[in-house]
XYZ file of C-alpha atoms in Angstrom:
311
model
C 189.280 167.174 179.137
C 191.867 165.596 181.424
C 190.586 162.157 180.507
C 190.883 162.982 176.831
C 194.418 164.248 177.347
C 195.404 161.196 179.334
C 193.948 158.814 176.798
C 195.599 160.735 173.998
C 198.962 160.301 175.680
C 198.512 156.591 176.250
C 200.696 154.546 173.923
C 199.020 152.090 171.579
C 198.614 148.547 172.877
C 201.523 146.137 172.300
C 199.594 144.219 169.647
C 199.113 147.380 167.594
C 202.789 148.222 167.910
C 203.774 144.719 166.819
C 201.426 144.905 163.820
C 202.832 148.270 162.802
C 206.369 146.969 163.197
C 205.611 143.888 161.120
C 204.155 146.048 158.344
C 207.181 148.315 158.406
C 209.481 145.322 158.254
C 207.696 143.878 155.265
C 207.705 147.176 153.398
C 211.434 147.668 153.993
C 212.502 144.048 153.527
C 214.167 144.741 150.181
C 212.027 142.450 148.041
C 210.092 145.242 146.305
C 211.753 148.585 145.464
C 210.032 151.540 147.092
C 211.208 154.148 144.588
C 207.982 154.184 142.592
C 209.188 157.071 140.451
C 211.932 154.810 139.081
C 209.568 152.438 137.296
C 209.205 154.693 134.253
C 212.935 155.409 134.292
C 213.903 151.731 134.096
C 211.197 150.861 131.555
C 211.002 153.610 128.946
C 214.703 153.811 127.834
C 215.200 150.112 126.979
C 211.801 149.919 125.294
C 212.679 152.988 123.203
C 216.010 151.482 122.166
C 214.317 148.233 121.265
C 211.752 150.016 119.081
C 214.390 152.101 117.296
C 216.588 149.133 116.433
C 213.805 146.642 115.938
C 212.515 144.062 118.445
C 214.410 140.798 118.665
C 213.898 137.749 120.836
C 217.300 138.473 122.381
C 215.711 141.521 124.008
C 213.753 139.258 126.350
C 216.712 138.111 128.479
C 218.231 141.615 128.249
C 215.107 143.287 129.637
C 214.789 140.597 132.304
C 218.436 141.161 133.311
C 217.920 144.919 133.516
C 214.770 144.744 135.635
C 215.940 141.962 137.955
C 219.272 143.759 138.205
C 217.414 146.833 139.430
C 215.708 144.732 142.108
C 219.109 143.322 143.058
C 220.691 146.769 143.258
C 217.877 148.060 145.461
C 218.103 145.063 147.793
C 221.901 145.306 147.958
C 221.723 149.024 148.725
C 219.291 148.417 151.568
C 221.467 145.600 152.916
C 224.601 147.753 152.819
C 222.824 150.687 154.483
C 221.711 148.373 157.296
C 225.382 147.418 157.793
C 224.740 143.954 156.371
C 221.991 142.838 158.721
C 220.970 139.231 158.112
C 217.267 139.966 157.629
C 218.004 142.066 154.544
C 220.193 139.446 152.869
C 217.618 136.942 151.438
C 216.505 139.237 148.561
C 220.149 140.075 147.856
C 220.971 136.375 147.521
C 217.893 135.538 145.455
C 218.072 138.473 143.057
C 221.856 138.107 142.817
C 221.617 134.489 141.669
C 218.919 135.324 139.119
C 220.938 138.296 137.864
C 224.022 136.122 137.331
C 222.010 133.507 135.432
C 220.377 136.136 133.216
C 223.740 137.810 132.658
C 225.210 134.538 131.381
C 222.253 134.100 129.033
C 222.571 137.651 127.683
C 226.308 137.238 127.060
C 225.696 133.907 125.380
C 223.093 135.345 123.003
C 224.549 138.842 122.485
C 228.221 138.606 123.538
C 229.183 142.015 122.074
C 227.135 143.734 124.786
C 229.941 142.958 127.247
C 231.597 146.258 126.225
C 228.793 148.136 127.967
C 230.174 146.882 131.280
C 232.855 149.552 130.882
C 230.109 152.184 130.869
C 228.029 150.825 133.725
C 230.765 149.682 136.131
C 231.906 153.181 137.220
C 228.315 154.384 137.549
C 227.424 151.430 139.782
C 230.591 151.926 141.829
C 229.841 155.614 142.409
C 226.256 154.890 143.402
C 227.265 152.136 145.834
C 229.889 154.431 147.392
C 227.218 157.083 147.924
C 224.881 154.492 149.424
C 227.571 153.330 151.850
C 228.053 156.943 152.936
C 224.277 157.422 153.244
C 224.141 159.914 150.417
C 221.791 157.896 148.238
C 219.378 160.839 147.996
C 222.021 163.267 146.769
C 221.843 164.934 143.368
C 225.056 163.123 142.421
C 223.466 159.722 142.989
C 220.386 160.804 141.051
C 222.644 161.883 138.205
C 224.571 158.598 137.912
C 221.459 156.422 138.201
C 219.648 158.426 135.517
C 222.680 158.202 133.227
C 222.704 154.431 133.726
C 218.992 154.164 133.005
C 219.162 156.248 129.828
C 222.195 154.312 128.582
C 219.854 151.350 128.322
C 218.390 153.061 125.250
C 221.709 152.452 123.521
C 222.221 148.983 124.967
C 218.809 147.801 123.775
C 219.480 149.395 120.392
C 222.869 147.675 120.230
C 221.172 144.346 120.887
C 219.149 144.945 117.706
C 221.924 146.235 115.499
C 224.244 143.262 115.192
C 223.517 139.697 114.139
C 223.318 137.058 116.797
C 225.960 134.306 116.795
C 224.968 131.449 114.529
C 224.689 129.071 117.460
C 222.404 131.479 119.306
C 220.141 132.334 116.378
C 219.907 128.644 115.553
C 218.150 128.128 118.867
C 215.239 130.516 118.351
C 215.450 131.363 114.616
C 216.839 128.275 112.834
C 215.461 129.299 109.453
C 217.029 132.773 109.675
C 213.815 134.491 108.615
C 212.952 136.565 111.681
C 216.016 138.761 111.898
C 218.232 137.971 108.928
C 220.904 140.708 108.787
C 222.392 143.811 110.293
C 220.773 146.991 109.087
C 221.572 150.669 109.452
C 219.013 152.663 107.462
C 219.202 156.416 107.114
C 216.267 158.552 108.119
C 215.738 162.111 106.930
C 213.857 164.798 108.811
C 213.948 168.363 107.607
C 216.618 167.480 105.059
C 218.994 166.156 107.730
C 219.967 162.488 107.314
C 220.061 160.605 110.610
C 221.240 157.037 111.096
C 219.314 154.868 113.486
C 222.329 154.830 115.792
C 222.385 158.629 115.870
C 218.678 158.594 116.528
C 219.141 156.245 119.491
C 221.605 158.727 120.999
C 219.131 161.577 120.510
C 216.282 159.692 122.114
C 218.535 158.723 125.032
C 219.532 162.378 125.461
C 215.905 163.537 125.441
C 215.017 160.932 128.049
C 217.949 162.034 130.190
C 216.867 165.681 130.030
C 213.357 164.710 131.083
C 214.254 162.329 133.902
C 216.980 164.539 135.339
C 214.527 167.440 135.338
C 212.402 165.552 137.837
C 215.251 165.771 140.384
C 215.157 169.524 141.150
C 211.391 169.574 140.654
C 210.604 166.861 143.201
C 213.210 168.156 145.655
C 211.673 171.634 145.386
C 208.309 170.134 146.363
C 209.377 167.789 149.161
C 212.805 167.817 150.796
C 213.805 171.310 149.733
C 210.411 172.972 149.726
C 211.709 175.740 151.973
C 214.744 176.378 149.772
C 213.839 178.854 147.005
C 217.028 178.051 145.108
C 215.721 174.597 144.200
C 212.540 176.127 142.804
C 214.590 178.624 140.811
C 216.907 175.871 139.554
C 213.950 173.734 138.519
C 212.282 176.571 136.599
C 215.530 177.577 134.873
C 216.310 173.971 133.954
C 212.896 173.396 132.387
C 213.000 176.738 130.578
C 216.300 175.725 128.974
C 214.839 172.288 128.181
C 211.914 173.953 126.371
C 214.311 176.141 124.381
C 216.385 173.064 123.547
C 213.318 171.166 122.367
C 212.311 174.094 120.146
C 215.797 174.220 118.628
C 215.728 170.469 117.943
C 212.395 170.691 116.143
C 213.150 173.855 114.142
C 216.625 172.651 113.080
C 215.329 169.266 111.966
C 217.097 167.357 114.734
C 213.707 165.998 115.774
C 210.873 165.253 113.342
C 208.394 168.072 112.942
C 204.656 167.887 112.580
C 202.687 166.093 115.262
C 205.769 164.376 116.712
C 207.557 167.700 117.173
C 204.434 169.316 118.598
C 204.097 166.587 121.230
C 207.747 167.003 122.249
C 207.216 170.760 122.643
C 203.994 170.064 124.534
C 205.831 167.797 126.970
C 208.551 170.416 127.523
C 205.922 173.129 127.999
C 203.940 171.077 130.515
C 207.157 170.341 132.413
C 207.941 174.062 132.655
C 204.407 174.978 133.750
C 204.347 172.343 136.468
C 207.791 173.506 137.679
C 206.296 176.987 138.169
C 202.756 176.263 139.337
C 203.236 173.409 141.797
C 205.764 175.149 144.096
C 203.631 178.313 143.945
C 200.541 176.325 144.950
C 202.396 174.805 147.891
C 203.553 178.162 149.189
C 200.142 179.773 148.796
C 197.830 176.993 149.886
C 199.055 173.665 151.261
C 201.832 171.104 150.720
C 201.173 168.604 147.980
C 201.212 164.946 148.915
C 203.702 162.548 147.377
C 200.769 160.781 145.720
C 199.630 163.936 143.930
C 203.187 164.723 142.848
C 203.615 161.181 141.554
C 200.359 161.306 139.612
C 201.493 164.515 137.942
C 204.776 162.920 136.937
C 202.920 159.887 135.610
C 200.843 162.092 133.321
C 203.889 163.941 132.020
C 205.751 160.662 131.505
C 202.850 159.505 129.337
C 203.200 162.570 127.096
C 206.966 162.033 126.820
C 206.343 158.367 126.013
C 203.992 159.299 123.177
C 206.583 161.723 121.800
C 209.221 158.993 121.853
C 207.077 156.167 120.467
C 205.819 158.301 117.564
C 209.305 158.578 116.112
C 210.709 155.130 116.977
């Protein structure tokens, strides 16, 4: 028994410690974002906006700018948190250069999108301030990053709505047959006419309600699992979201039929998981981050189907 205790207390050999340290260094180097839950958040809104307005070739540099910009923001946040240590700077430099190049391309092809800088600049500034003060996991930071992500629904839609400059369209559509003119058709669901621009705002709002709902839910399961107020807040939030979804469908603000049923299904699943998962943790055992993530992936799929069906 003494031998087992002594061996158990022995530290791992230096080689094992070096290997573990090297792995930790690679995982935290800043090249690959570690916030796996953010992948859906940075992908679904711009894709939805693109589908609502109509895909254009100009979406390619816009999507590349958005995704590389996310990599750049993650790397810059890690570098700033480390108090600008040199080993965290290479991804900042690399992603920063690529982001600048892509930004120039986007402004050259769709120059009117520059107005969206006025929307994103304060959100980025607030988030960076919170990162510098080591409050990157606060609800406030979650709020501003989710707002920024869901605004991409409108940015991608805006890239579809207006004609490209003649010198830009001449590069990839010289005959003018792919995307000839601006269009703003009216849709009608339940007798309520809805422009495509109004529809883009509605889809962006629905995505915001969903993604922001993951904040109290995940905190109630992990960092605030011992705080019953987060569980209560999560349940109340998702109950109100379900009521809101029902109002949208019944008032004709969202198409009915199968599309409306899937939206209500997504809101119902979100409410059930907000109730059941914290209860399971308290009664049985804590849920792993992997299990929580898999549950969110499944719900995101249902929300995606609800969005795509009406785009």
